[in-house]
């Protein structure tokens, strides 16, 4: 253990959350810095950070958090009637019907059921930075399982697929709609396309530092290059793919591919989800109760064909109560590769975001410290 200064503030009643965060920050295995922000009924009640090179304003690569933000934009469009969940993707995007994908609906796409997880030979880093290029290659390619017969995490494909539907249906990109309708109006410190002038605030993602036991586990369980896991995570690519380098690429940050190119602070993501969890700045919640319930409902549940683990997907969002039982069935959000976790829980008015700079060990679904932080937050809020 090593001492790490914890900075920031908590409102009265949330002191226990600071204590848990301090214990986590003191673990030298998590060296690299982390941020924690929590809103309760629209008020910032926890704003903490600690570790080397990270403060409350540091912009971090938050990877798949972008999937949750994309889901929010899609939910707004569905709510307004601009998109229909049970309409076939090919009705907007005819090229997607190739190779037996004509029956895939937007609902199936959002629930990770399309089977379009990658392409033979993989993608280059430059291709992955451009959603239009990825979408075109995926449209022409066969699915890796019969669409809608099962689910599997569309790790690097989800955003390109969903973003292309939005573009074909509205003439606008998800990035444009997010900026105009969500980020700018709420002054969010989270970006789908990081402006050049904010680059000095960016802190590079850091690679995992496995323990000897973790390193032995990885060596004993190599990823088979022809597996669905390898294909979905581009580990089968002809050119070696480095996920850390992906997040640290200025091209990726500027174009912000919707599967994992989002950049921001924990404070920014918590504020975004506060606009979903309840009123924020005098504005009503972004989603109606009916829309939120439909997008939060588990549409896919059970064994993931890509990861091999048990999980659940709503529509774009992850229903967080399946992983964190202290949350309600309305809790929706998304994790990010280094171990980031963010969500809104409309039943309690909580919005939460934990962001870390260094990749954790197998922490894609959310680093294990969230298992300690989230119950502490829920318990503190319930005691008020």
mmCIF file of C-alpha atoms in Angstrom:
data_model
loop_
_atom_site.group_PDB
_atom_site.id
_atom_site.type_symbol
_atom_site.label_atom_id
_atom_site.label_comp_id
_atom_site.label_asym_id
_atom_site.label_seq_id
_atom_site.Cartn_x
_atom_site.Cartn_y
_atom_site.Cartn_z
ATOM 1 C CA UNK A 1 0.000 0.000 0.000
ATOM 2 C CA UNK A 2 1.082 3.569 -0.620
ATOM 3 C CA UNK A 3 -0.406 6.877 0.442
ATOM 4 C CA UNK A 4 -2.258 8.767 -2.293
ATOM 5 C CA UNK A 5 -3.783 12.177 -1.699
ATOM 6 C CA UNK A 6 -7.509 12.344 -2.380
ATOM 7 C CA UNK A 7 -8.823 15.705 -3.524
ATOM 8 C CA UNK A 8 -12.261 17.163 -4.072
ATOM 9 C CA UNK A 9 -15.444 17.475 -2.063
ATOM 10 C CA UNK A 10 -18.405 15.494 -0.771
ATOM 11 C CA UNK A 11 -21.628 16.877 0.610
ATOM 12 C CA UNK A 12 -22.689 15.989 4.176
ATOM 13 C CA UNK A 13 -23.900 12.404 4.302
ATOM 14 C CA UNK A 14 -21.480 11.170 1.640
ATOM 15 C CA UNK A 15 -18.341 11.087 3.799
ATOM 16 C CA UNK A 16 -18.341 7.284 3.705
ATOM 17 C CA UNK A 17 -17.992 7.417 -0.090
ATOM 18 C CA UNK A 18 -14.843 9.492 0.292
ATOM 19 C CA UNK A 19 -13.456 6.912 2.719
ATOM 20 C CA UNK A 20 -14.023 4.062 0.256
ATOM 21 C CA UNK A 21 -12.527 6.075 -2.593
ATOM 22 C CA UNK A 22 -9.471 6.873 -0.477
ATOM 23 C CA UNK A 23 -8.957 3.180 0.297
ATOM 24 C CA UNK A 24 -9.122 2.372 -3.409
ATOM 25 C CA UNK A 25 -6.792 5.224 -4.376
ATOM 26 C CA UNK A 26 -4.228 3.984 -1.854
ATOM 27 C CA UNK A 27 -3.873 0.646 -3.660
ATOM 28 C CA UNK A 28 -0.653 0.913 -5.646
ATOM 29 C CA UNK A 29 -1.981 -1.564 -8.219
ATOM 30 C CA UNK A 30 -4.333 1.186 -9.351
ATOM 31 C CA UNK A 31 -1.617 3.789 -9.740
ATOM 32 C CA UNK A 32 -2.428 6.124 -12.591
ATOM 33 C CA UNK A 33 -5.283 8.143 -11.155
ATOM 34 C CA UNK A 34 -9.044 7.982 -10.920
ATOM 35 C CA UNK A 35 -12.058 10.269 -10.671
ATOM 36 C CA UNK A 36 -15.446 9.770 -9.018
ATOM 37 C CA UNK A 37 -18.479 12.002 -9.457
ATOM 38 C CA UNK A 38 -22.038 11.476 -8.201
ATOM 39 C CA UNK A 39 -25.171 13.560 -8.695
ATOM 40 C CA UNK A 40 -28.244 13.122 -6.515
ATOM 41 C CA UNK A 41 -31.485 14.667 -7.781
ATOM 42 C CA UNK A 42 -29.458 16.912 -10.055
ATOM 43 C CA UNK A 43 -26.981 18.098 -7.421
ATOM 44 C CA UNK A 44 -23.285 17.223 -7.491
ATOM 45 C CA UNK A 45 -22.741 15.519 -4.126
ATOM 46 C CA UNK A 46 -19.440 13.694 -4.732
ATOM 47 C CA UNK A 47 -16.541 15.127 -6.726
ATOM 48 C CA UNK A 48 -13.280 13.299 -5.954
ATOM 49 C CA UNK A 49 -10.004 12.473 -7.630
ATOM 50 C CA UNK A 50 -6.616 11.046 -6.736
ATOM 51 C CA UNK A 51 -3.503 9.447 -8.168
ATOM 52 C CA UNK A 52 -0.610 10.467 -10.357
ATOM 53 C CA UNK A 53 -1.272 13.028 -13.051
ATOM 54 C CA UNK A 54 -5.051 13.217 -12.667
ATOM 55 C CA UNK A 55 -7.181 16.017 -11.262
ATOM 56 C CA UNK A 56 -10.894 16.719 -11.454
ATOM 57 C CA UNK A 57 -10.541 18.457 -14.824
ATOM 58 C CA UNK A 58 -8.334 15.841 -16.502
ATOM 59 C CA UNK A 59 -9.883 14.522 -19.698
ATOM 60 C CA UNK A 60 -9.601 10.742 -19.960
ATOM 61 C CA UNK A 61 -10.195 8.224 -22.728
ATOM 62 C CA UNK A 62 -13.472 6.668 -21.574
ATOM 63 C CA UNK A 63 -13.822 4.140 -24.385
ATOM 64 C CA UNK A 64 -17.198 2.331 -24.442
ATOM 65 C CA UNK A 65 -18.904 5.003 -22.381
ATOM 66 C CA UNK A 66 -19.636 6.310 -25.895
ATOM 67 C CA UNK A 67 -22.035 3.380 -26.426
ATOM 68 C CA UNK A 68 -24.238 4.624 -23.579
ATOM 69 C CA UNK A 69 -24.173 8.156 -24.971
ATOM 70 C CA UNK A 70 -25.083 6.809 -28.416
ATOM 71 C CA UNK A 71 -27.969 4.896 -26.847
ATOM 72 C CA UNK A 72 -29.222 8.121 -25.272
ATOM 73 C CA UNK A 73 -29.288 9.898 -28.641
ATOM 74 C CA UNK A 74 -31.117 6.952 -30.218
ATOM 75 C CA UNK A 75 -33.620 6.884 -27.333
ATOM 76 C CA UNK A 76 -34.382 10.571 -27.913
ATOM 77 C CA UNK A 77 -34.983 9.900 -31.610
ATOM 78 C CA UNK A 78 -37.230 6.920 -30.872
ATOM 79 C CA UNK A 79 -39.119 8.985 -28.308
ATOM 80 C CA UNK A 80 -39.806 11.623 -30.967
ATOM 81 C CA UNK A 81 -40.765 9.133 -33.684
ATOM 82 C CA UNK A 82 -37.724 9.756 -35.882
ATOM 83 C CA UNK A 83 -36.639 6.119 -35.447
ATOM 84 C CA UNK A 84 -38.697 2.942 -35.012
ATOM 85 C CA UNK A 85 -37.269 0.086 -32.976
ATOM 86 C CA UNK A 86 -38.949 -2.718 -34.907
ATOM 87 C CA UNK A 87 -38.183 -1.366 -38.367
ATOM 88 C CA UNK A 88 -35.573 -3.227 -40.381
ATOM 89 C CA UNK A 89 -32.152 -1.588 -40.525
ATOM 90 C CA UNK A 90 -32.025 -2.178 -44.282
ATOM 91 C CA UNK A 91 -35.075 0.052 -44.793
ATOM 92 C CA UNK A 92 -32.822 3.002 -43.960
ATOM 93 C CA UNK A 93 -29.557 1.419 -45.075
ATOM 94 C CA UNK A 94 -30.179 -0.963 -48.017
ATOM 95 C CA UNK A 95 -26.553 -2.126 -48.237
ATOM 96 C CA UNK A 96 -26.865 -3.713 -44.800
ATOM 97 C CA UNK A 97 -29.210 -6.404 -46.170
ATOM 98 C CA UNK A 98 -26.256 -8.223 -47.763
ATOM 99 C CA UNK A 99 -25.274 -11.707 -46.581
ATOM 100 C CA UNK A 100 -28.608 -12.507 -44.926
ATOM 101 C CA UNK A 101 -28.890 -9.451 -42.664
ATOM 102 C CA UNK A 102 -32.057 -8.047 -44.269
ATOM 103 C CA UNK A 103 -34.296 -8.990 -41.351
ATOM 104 C CA UNK A 104 -32.211 -7.325 -38.631
ATOM 105 C CA UNK A 105 -34.225 -4.647 -36.824
ATOM 106 C CA UNK A 106 -32.938 -1.593 -35.018
ATOM 107 C CA UNK A 107 -34.026 -3.259 -31.779
ATOM 108 C CA UNK A 108 -31.852 -6.311 -32.497
ATOM 109 C CA UNK A 109 -28.921 -4.073 -33.443
ATOM 110 C CA UNK A 110 -29.159 -2.121 -30.190
ATOM 111 C CA UNK A 111 -29.396 -5.356 -28.178
ATOM 112 C CA UNK A 112 -26.147 -6.769 -29.662
ATOM 113 C CA UNK A 113 -28.029 -9.492 -31.543
ATOM 114 C CA UNK A 114 -27.069 -8.760 -35.180
ATOM 115 C CA UNK A 115 -23.916 -10.916 -35.322
ATOM 116 C CA UNK A 116 -22.025 -8.164 -37.173
ATOM 117 C CA UNK A 117 -19.116 -8.064 -34.764
ATOM 118 C CA UNK A 118 -16.223 -7.624 -37.204
ATOM 119 C CA UNK A 119 -14.749 -8.612 -40.555
ATOM 120 C CA UNK A 120 -12.272 -11.201 -41.776
ATOM 121 C CA UNK A 121 -8.751 -9.806 -41.459
ATOM 122 C CA UNK A 122 -9.864 -7.141 -39.013
ATOM 123 C CA UNK A 123 -9.581 -3.370 -39.195
ATOM 124 C CA UNK A 124 -6.613 -1.016 -39.122
ATOM 125 C CA UNK A 125 -6.469 1.722 -36.478
ATOM 126 C CA UNK A 126 -7.204 4.344 -39.141
ATOM 127 C CA UNK A 127 -10.283 2.403 -40.241
ATOM 128 C CA UNK A 128 -11.536 2.072 -36.672
ATOM 129 C CA UNK A 129 -11.271 5.843 -36.269
ATOM 130 C CA UNK A 130 -13.822 6.301 -39.074
ATOM 131 C CA UNK A 131 -17.296 4.923 -38.391
ATOM 132 C CA UNK A 132 -18.376 5.312 -42.025
ATOM 133 C CA UNK A 133 -15.541 3.059 -43.217
ATOM 134 C CA UNK A 134 -16.296 0.455 -40.533
ATOM 135 C CA UNK A 135 -20.025 0.574 -41.325
ATOM 136 C CA UNK A 136 -19.451 0.026 -45.041
ATOM 137 C CA UNK A 137 -17.234 -3.008 -44.434
ATOM 138 C CA UNK A 138 -19.674 -4.483 -41.908
ATOM 139 C CA UNK A 139 -22.639 -3.978 -44.251
ATOM 140 C CA UNK A 140 -21.007 -6.061 -46.985
ATOM 141 C CA UNK A 141 -19.819 -8.784 -44.602
ATOM 142 C CA UNK A 142 -21.594 -11.888 -43.356
ATOM 143 C CA UNK A 143 -22.778 -12.039 -39.736
ATOM 144 C CA UNK A 144 -20.913 -14.407 -37.414
ATOM 145 C CA UNK A 145 -24.124 -16.025 -36.170
ATOM 146 C CA UNK A 146 -27.697 -16.103 -37.393
ATOM 147 C CA UNK A 147 -29.062 -12.649 -36.568
ATOM 148 C CA UNK A 148 -31.323 -12.501 -33.517
ATOM 149 C CA UNK A 149 -30.574 -16.126 -32.555
ATOM 150 C CA UNK A 150 -28.328 -15.007 -29.692
ATOM 151 C CA UNK A 151 -26.376 -12.037 -28.411
ATOM 152 C CA UNK A 152 -22.725 -11.088 -28.283
ATOM 153 C CA UNK A 153 -20.915 -7.886 -27.438
ATOM 154 C CA UNK A 154 -20.375 -5.838 -30.623
ATOM 155 C CA UNK A 155 -17.296 -4.269 -29.087
ATOM 156 C CA UNK A 156 -15.834 -2.213 -31.928
ATOM 157 C CA UNK A 157 -18.805 -2.470 -34.316
ATOM 158 C CA UNK A 158 -21.804 -1.268 -32.292
ATOM 159 C CA UNK A 159 -21.268 2.464 -32.712
ATOM 160 C CA UNK A 160 -20.543 2.338 -36.433
ATOM 161 C CA UNK A 161 -23.674 0.266 -37.066
ATOM 162 C CA UNK A 162 -26.044 2.332 -34.949
ATOM 163 C CA UNK A 163 -24.474 5.602 -36.054
ATOM 164 C CA UNK A 164 -25.001 4.726 -39.713
ATOM 165 C CA UNK A 165 -28.708 4.089 -39.073
ATOM 166 C CA UNK A 166 -29.032 7.483 -37.375
ATOM 167 C CA UNK A 167 -27.217 9.194 -40.245
ATOM 168 C CA UNK A 168 -29.329 7.499 -42.924
ATOM 169 C CA UNK A 169 -32.581 8.254 -41.071
ATOM 170 C CA UNK A 170 -31.914 11.857 -40.032
ATOM 171 C CA UNK A 171 -29.086 13.159 -42.198
ATOM 172 C CA UNK A 172 -27.180 13.988 -39.000
ATOM 173 C CA UNK A 173 -24.452 12.127 -37.152
ATOM 174 C CA UNK A 174 -24.818 11.006 -33.554
ATOM 175 C CA UNK A 175 -21.888 13.295 -32.755
ATOM 176 C CA UNK A 176 -23.719 16.322 -34.191
ATOM 177 C CA UNK A 177 -26.987 15.497 -32.446
ATOM 178 C CA UNK A 178 -25.251 14.890 -29.130
ATOM 179 C CA UNK A 179 -23.384 18.192 -29.325
ATOM 180 C CA UNK A 180 -26.456 20.240 -30.210
ATOM 181 C CA UNK A 181 -29.074 18.554 -28.069
ATOM 182 C CA UNK A 182 -27.215 17.278 -25.017
ATOM 183 C CA UNK A 183 -23.594 18.326 -24.532
ATOM 184 C CA UNK A 184 -23.828 22.051 -25.272
ATOM 185 C CA UNK A 185 -27.203 22.721 -23.558
ATOM 186 C CA UNK A 186 -26.048 20.993 -20.359
ATOM 187 C CA UNK A 187 -22.419 22.195 -20.571
ATOM 188 C CA UNK A 188 -21.120 18.633 -20.244
ATOM 189 C CA UNK A 189 -17.418 17.952 -19.906
ATOM 190 C CA UNK A 190 -17.718 14.883 -22.137
ATOM 191 C CA UNK A 191 -17.037 14.963 -25.861
ATOM 192 C CA UNK A 192 -17.787 12.927 -28.951
ATOM 193 C CA UNK A 193 -15.046 14.650 -30.876
ATOM 194 C CA UNK A 194 -12.517 16.417 -28.631
ATOM 195 C CA UNK A 195 -11.815 20.005 -29.744
ATOM 196 C CA UNK A 196 -8.156 20.750 -30.429
ATOM 197 C CA UNK A 197 -8.101 23.517 -27.829
ATOM 198 C CA UNK A 198 -8.910 21.016 -25.067
ATOM 199 C CA UNK A 199 -5.998 18.712 -25.904
ATOM 200 C CA UNK A 200 -3.758 20.103 -23.091
ATOM 201 C CA UNK A 201 -6.242 18.668 -20.566
ATOM 202 C CA UNK A 202 -6.068 15.140 -22.011
ATOM 203 C CA UNK A 203 -4.200 12.483 -20.031
ATOM 204 C CA UNK A 204 -3.114 9.415 -21.953
ATOM 205 C CA UNK A 205 -4.552 6.018 -21.095
ATOM 206 C CA UNK A 206 -2.034 3.742 -19.391
ATOM 207 C CA UNK A 207 -1.577 0.007 -20.025
ATOM 208 C CA UNK A 208 -2.485 -2.665 -17.523
ATOM 209 C CA UNK A 209 0.165 -3.692 -14.995
ATOM 210 C CA UNK A 210 -0.803 -7.311 -14.234
ATOM 211 C CA UNK A 211 0.375 -9.025 -11.099
ATOM 212 C CA UNK A 212 2.430 -12.213 -11.557
ATOM 213 C CA UNK A 213 -0.711 -14.272 -10.959
ATOM 214 C CA UNK A 214 -2.682 -12.245 -13.495
ATOM 215 C CA UNK A 215 0.132 -12.526 -16.022
ATOM 216 C CA UNK A 216 0.206 -16.293 -15.524
ATOM 217 C CA UNK A 217 -3.553 -16.469 -16.083
ATOM 218 C CA UNK A 218 -3.249 -14.541 -19.354
ATOM 219 C CA UNK A 219 -0.396 -16.779 -20.506
ATOM 220 C CA UNK A 220 -2.377 -19.912 -19.697
ATOM 221 C CA UNK A 221 -5.488 -18.649 -21.496
ATOM 222 C CA UNK A 222 -4.350 -17.211 -24.825
ATOM 223 C CA UNK A 223 -6.938 -15.736 -27.140
ATOM 224 C CA UNK A 224 -7.582 -17.957 -30.140
ATOM 225 C CA UNK A 225 -7.266 -15.783 -33.266
ATOM 226 C CA UNK A 226 -10.323 -17.313 -34.948
ATOM 227 C CA UNK A 227 -12.563 -16.977 -31.872
ATOM 228 C CA UNK A 228 -15.546 -14.655 -31.747
ATOM 229 C CA UNK A 229 -13.807 -12.818 -28.922
ATOM 230 C CA UNK A 230 -10.763 -12.103 -31.085
ATOM 231 C CA UNK A 231 -12.930 -10.991 -34.004
ATOM 232 C CA UNK A 232 -15.081 -8.647 -31.902
ATOM 233 C CA UNK A 233 -12.051 -7.043 -30.244
ATOM 234 C CA UNK A 234 -10.032 -6.915 -33.501
ATOM 235 C CA UNK A 235 -7.358 -9.165 -32.019
ATOM 236 C CA UNK A 236 -7.319 -11.174 -35.258
ATOM 237 C CA UNK A 237 -6.315 -8.155 -37.357
ATOM 238 C CA UNK A 238 -3.496 -8.592 -39.829
ATOM 239 C CA UNK A 239 -1.843 -5.523 -38.280
ATOM 240 C CA UNK A 240 -1.526 -5.873 -34.466
ATOM 241 C CA UNK A 241 -4.207 -3.825 -32.706
ATOM 242 C CA UNK A 242 -3.433 -1.998 -29.459
ATOM 243 C CA UNK A 243 -6.495 -0.807 -27.535
ATOM 244 C CA UNK A 244 -4.439 1.583 -25.405
ATOM 245 C CA UNK A 245 -2.976 3.185 -28.539
ATOM 246 C CA UNK A 246 -6.526 3.467 -29.919
ATOM 247 C CA UNK A 247 -7.639 5.579 -26.965
ATOM 248 C CA UNK A 248 -4.467 7.665 -27.117
ATOM 249 C CA UNK A 249 -4.771 8.442 -30.828
ATOM 250 C CA UNK A 250 -5.529 12.078 -31.609
ATOM 251 C CA UNK A 251 -7.332 10.904 -34.750
ATOM 252 C CA UNK A 252 -9.639 8.734 -32.641
ATOM 253 C CA UNK A 253 -10.268 11.559 -30.163
ATOM 254 C CA UNK A 254 -11.038 14.014 -32.946
ATOM 255 C CA UNK A 255 -13.398 11.760 -34.935
ATOM 256 C CA UNK A 256 -14.760 9.948 -31.877
ATOM 257 C CA UNK A 257 -15.929 6.595 -33.252
ATOM 258 C CA UNK A 258 -19.066 5.726 -31.344
ATOM 259 C CA UNK A 259 -17.934 2.328 -30.081
ATOM 260 C CA UNK A 260 -15.165 3.756 -27.926
ATOM 261 C CA UNK A 261 -13.934 7.231 -28.834
ATOM 262 C CA UNK A 262 -15.548 9.328 -26.113
ATOM 263 C CA UNK A 263 -13.359 11.593 -23.971
ATOM 264 C CA UNK A 264 -14.313 13.397 -20.782
ATOM 265 C CA UNK A 265 -14.283 13.587 -17.020
ATOM 266 C CA UNK A 266 -16.220 11.577 -14.461
ATOM 267 C CA UNK A 267 -17.924 14.851 -13.566
ATOM 268 C CA UNK A 268 -19.051 15.270 -17.165
ATOM 269 C CA UNK A 269 -20.488 11.768 -17.496
ATOM 270 C CA UNK A 270 -22.201 11.945 -14.113
ATOM 271 C CA UNK A 271 -23.848 15.199 -15.152
ATOM 272 C CA UNK A 272 -24.964 13.607 -18.429
ATOM 273 C CA UNK A 273 -26.627 10.756 -16.579
ATOM 274 C CA UNK A 274 -28.119 13.216 -14.082
ATOM 275 C CA UNK A 275 -30.124 14.571 -17.027
ATOM 276 C CA UNK A 276 -31.501 11.043 -17.482
ATOM 277 C CA UNK A 277 -32.056 10.265 -13.794
ATOM 278 C CA UNK A 278 -34.258 13.305 -13.107
ATOM 279 C CA UNK A 279 -34.505 17.055 -13.369
ATOM 280 C CA UNK A 280 -31.287 18.955 -14.042
ATOM 281 C CA UNK A 281 -30.953 22.733 -14.207
ATOM 282 C CA UNK A 282 -34.722 23.056 -14.034
ATOM 283 C CA UNK A 283 -35.217 20.884 -17.116
ATOM 284 C CA UNK A 284 -37.305 17.691 -17.046
ATOM 285 C CA UNK A 285 -35.551 14.323 -17.548
ATOM 286 C CA UNK A 286 -34.366 13.748 -21.110
ATOM 287 C CA UNK A 287 -36.300 10.489 -21.393
ATOM 288 C CA UNK A 288 -39.923 9.854 -20.513
ATOM 289 C CA UNK A 289 -40.611 7.028 -18.038
ATOM 290 C CA UNK A 290 -41.953 4.902 -20.890
ATOM 291 C CA UNK A 291 -38.875 5.378 -23.087
ATOM 292 C CA UNK A 292 -36.493 4.789 -20.208
ATOM 293 C CA UNK A 293 -38.283 1.592 -19.170
ATOM 294 C CA UNK A 294 -38.121 0.196 -22.707
ATOM 295 C CA UNK A 295 -34.430 0.998 -23.174
ATOM 296 C CA UNK A 296 -33.599 -0.300 -19.680
ATOM 297 C CA UNK A 297 -35.409 -3.615 -20.141
ATOM 298 C CA UNK A 298 -33.071 -6.566 -20.710
ATOM 299 C CA UNK A 299 -33.547 -7.539 -24.354
ATOM 300 C CA UNK A 300 -30.598 -9.949 -24.310
ATOM 301 C CA UNK A 301 -29.706 -12.050 -21.298
ATOM 302 C CA UNK A 302 -27.609 -15.149 -20.730
ATOM 303 C CA UNK A 303 -24.384 -16.422 -22.250
ATOM 304 C CA UNK A 304 -22.635 -13.870 -24.432
ATOM 305 C CA UNK A 305 -21.435 -15.502 -27.661
ATOM 306 C CA UNK A 306 -18.432 -13.155 -27.801
ATOM 307 C CA UNK A 307 -17.174 -13.049 -24.229
ATOM 308 C CA UNK A 308 -18.484 -16.425 -23.056
ATOM 309 C CA UNK A 309 -19.722 -14.866 -19.825
ATOM 310 C CA UNK A 310 -23.197 -14.229 -18.479
ATOM 311 C CA UNK A 311 -24.483 -10.713 -19.097
ATOM 312 C CA UNK A 312 -27.449 -8.613 -20.177
ATOM 313 C CA UNK A 313 -28.069 -5.818 -22.656
ATOM 314 C CA UNK A 314 -30.922 -3.386 -22.860
ATOM 315 C CA UNK A 315 -31.157 -1.195 -25.943
ATOM 316 C CA UNK A 316 -27.640 0.178 -26.195
ATOM 317 C CA UNK A 317 -27.508 0.672 -22.453
ATOM 318 C CA UNK A 318 -26.501 -2.027 -19.980
ATOM 319 C CA UNK A 319 -29.147 -2.718 -17.287
ATOM 320 C CA UNK A 320 -26.847 -2.218 -14.303
ATOM 321 C CA UNK A 321 -29.000 -3.968 -11.690
ATOM 322 C CA UNK A 322 -27.976 -7.286 -13.265
ATOM 323 C CA UNK A 323 -24.417 -6.594 -12.088
ATOM 324 C CA UNK A 324 -25.008 -4.301 -9.094
ATOM 325 C CA UNK A 325 -28.010 -5.519 -7.067
ATOM 326 C CA UNK A 326 -28.128 -2.339 -4.973
ATOM 327 C CA UNK A 327 -29.428 -0.513 -8.064
ATOM 328 C CA UNK A 328 -32.996 -0.489 -9.372
ATOM 329 C CA UNK A 329 -34.226 -2.086 -12.625
ATOM 330 C CA UNK A 330 -34.265 1.423 -14.128
ATOM 331 C CA UNK A 331 -30.508 1.875 -13.698
ATOM 332 C CA UNK A 332 -28.920 2.250 -17.145
ATOM 333 C CA UNK A 333 -25.436 3.134 -18.272
ATOM 334 C CA UNK A 334 -22.275 1.684 -19.746
ATOM 335 C CA UNK A 335 -18.746 0.761 -18.752
ATOM 336 C CA UNK A 336 -15.473 1.537 -20.504
ATOM 337 C CA UNK A 337 -12.358 -0.576 -21.128
ATOM 338 C CA UNK A 338 -10.020 0.805 -18.415
ATOM 339 C CA UNK A 339 -12.679 0.049 -15.781
ATOM 340 C CA UNK A 340 -14.897 3.116 -16.076
ATOM 341 C CA UNK A 341 -18.534 2.761 -15.010
ATOM 342 C CA UNK A 342 -21.325 5.326 -15.391
ATOM 343 C CA UNK A 343 -25.088 5.162 -14.943
ATOM 344 C CA UNK A 344 -28.372 6.843 -14.146
ATOM 345 C CA UNK A 345 -30.888 5.370 -11.702
ATOM 346 C CA UNK A 346 -34.183 7.209 -12.096
ATOM 347 C CA UNK A 347 -35.725 5.321 -9.154
ATOM 348 C CA UNK A 348 -33.322 6.993 -6.716
ATOM 349 C CA UNK A 349 -32.286 10.103 -8.644
ATOM 350 C CA UNK A 350 -28.655 8.961 -8.633
ATOM 351 C CA UNK A 351 -26.149 9.521 -11.420
ATOM 352 C CA UNK A 352 -22.679 8.047 -11.046
ATOM 353 C CA UNK A 353 -19.396 7.993 -12.921
ATOM 354 C CA UNK A 354 -16.104 6.400 -11.937
ATOM 355 C CA UNK A 355 -13.257 6.913 -14.392
ATOM 356 C CA UNK A 356 -9.733 5.557 -14.237
ATOM 357 C CA UNK A 357 -6.673 6.218 -16.359
ATOM 358 C CA UNK A 358 -4.886 2.872 -16.206
ATOM 359 C CA UNK A 359 -6.427 -0.287 -17.630
ATOM 360 C CA UNK A 360 -7.421 -2.772 -14.965
ATOM 361 C CA UNK A 361 -7.233 -6.547 -15.214
ATOM 362 C CA UNK A 362 -10.196 -7.804 -17.278
ATOM 363 C CA UNK A 363 -12.096 -4.680 -16.214
ATOM 364 C CA UNK A 364 -14.084 -4.026 -19.389
ATOM 365 C CA UNK A 365 -17.446 -4.576 -17.631
ATOM 366 C CA UNK A 366 -16.325 -2.079 -14.963
ATOM 367 C CA UNK A 367 -13.386 -2.275 -12.581
ATOM 368 C CA UNK A 368 -13.998 -4.260 -9.362
ATOM 369 C CA UNK A 369 -13.718 -1.143 -7.217
ATOM 370 C CA UNK A 370 -17.177 -0.195 -8.512
ATOM 371 C CA UNK A 371 -18.474 -3.139 -6.473
ATOM 372 C CA UNK A 372 -17.440 -1.196 -3.372
ATOM 373 C CA UNK A 373 -18.156 2.341 -4.501
ATOM 374 C CA UNK A 374 -21.682 1.858 -5.849
ATOM 375 C CA UNK A 375 -23.182 0.301 -2.656
ATOM 376 C CA UNK A 376 -21.513 3.073 -0.613
ATOM 377 C CA UNK A 377 -23.155 5.711 -2.819
ATOM 378 C CA UNK A 378 -26.562 4.017 -2.718
ATOM 379 C CA UNK A 379 -26.439 3.590 1.055
ATOM 380 C CA UNK A 380 -25.416 7.220 1.629
ATOM 381 C CA UNK A 381 -28.206 8.533 -0.618
ATOM 382 C CA UNK A 382 -30.826 6.293 1.021
ATOM 383 C CA UNK A 383 -29.877 7.587 4.481
ATOM 384 C CA UNK A 384 -30.562 11.233 3.620
#
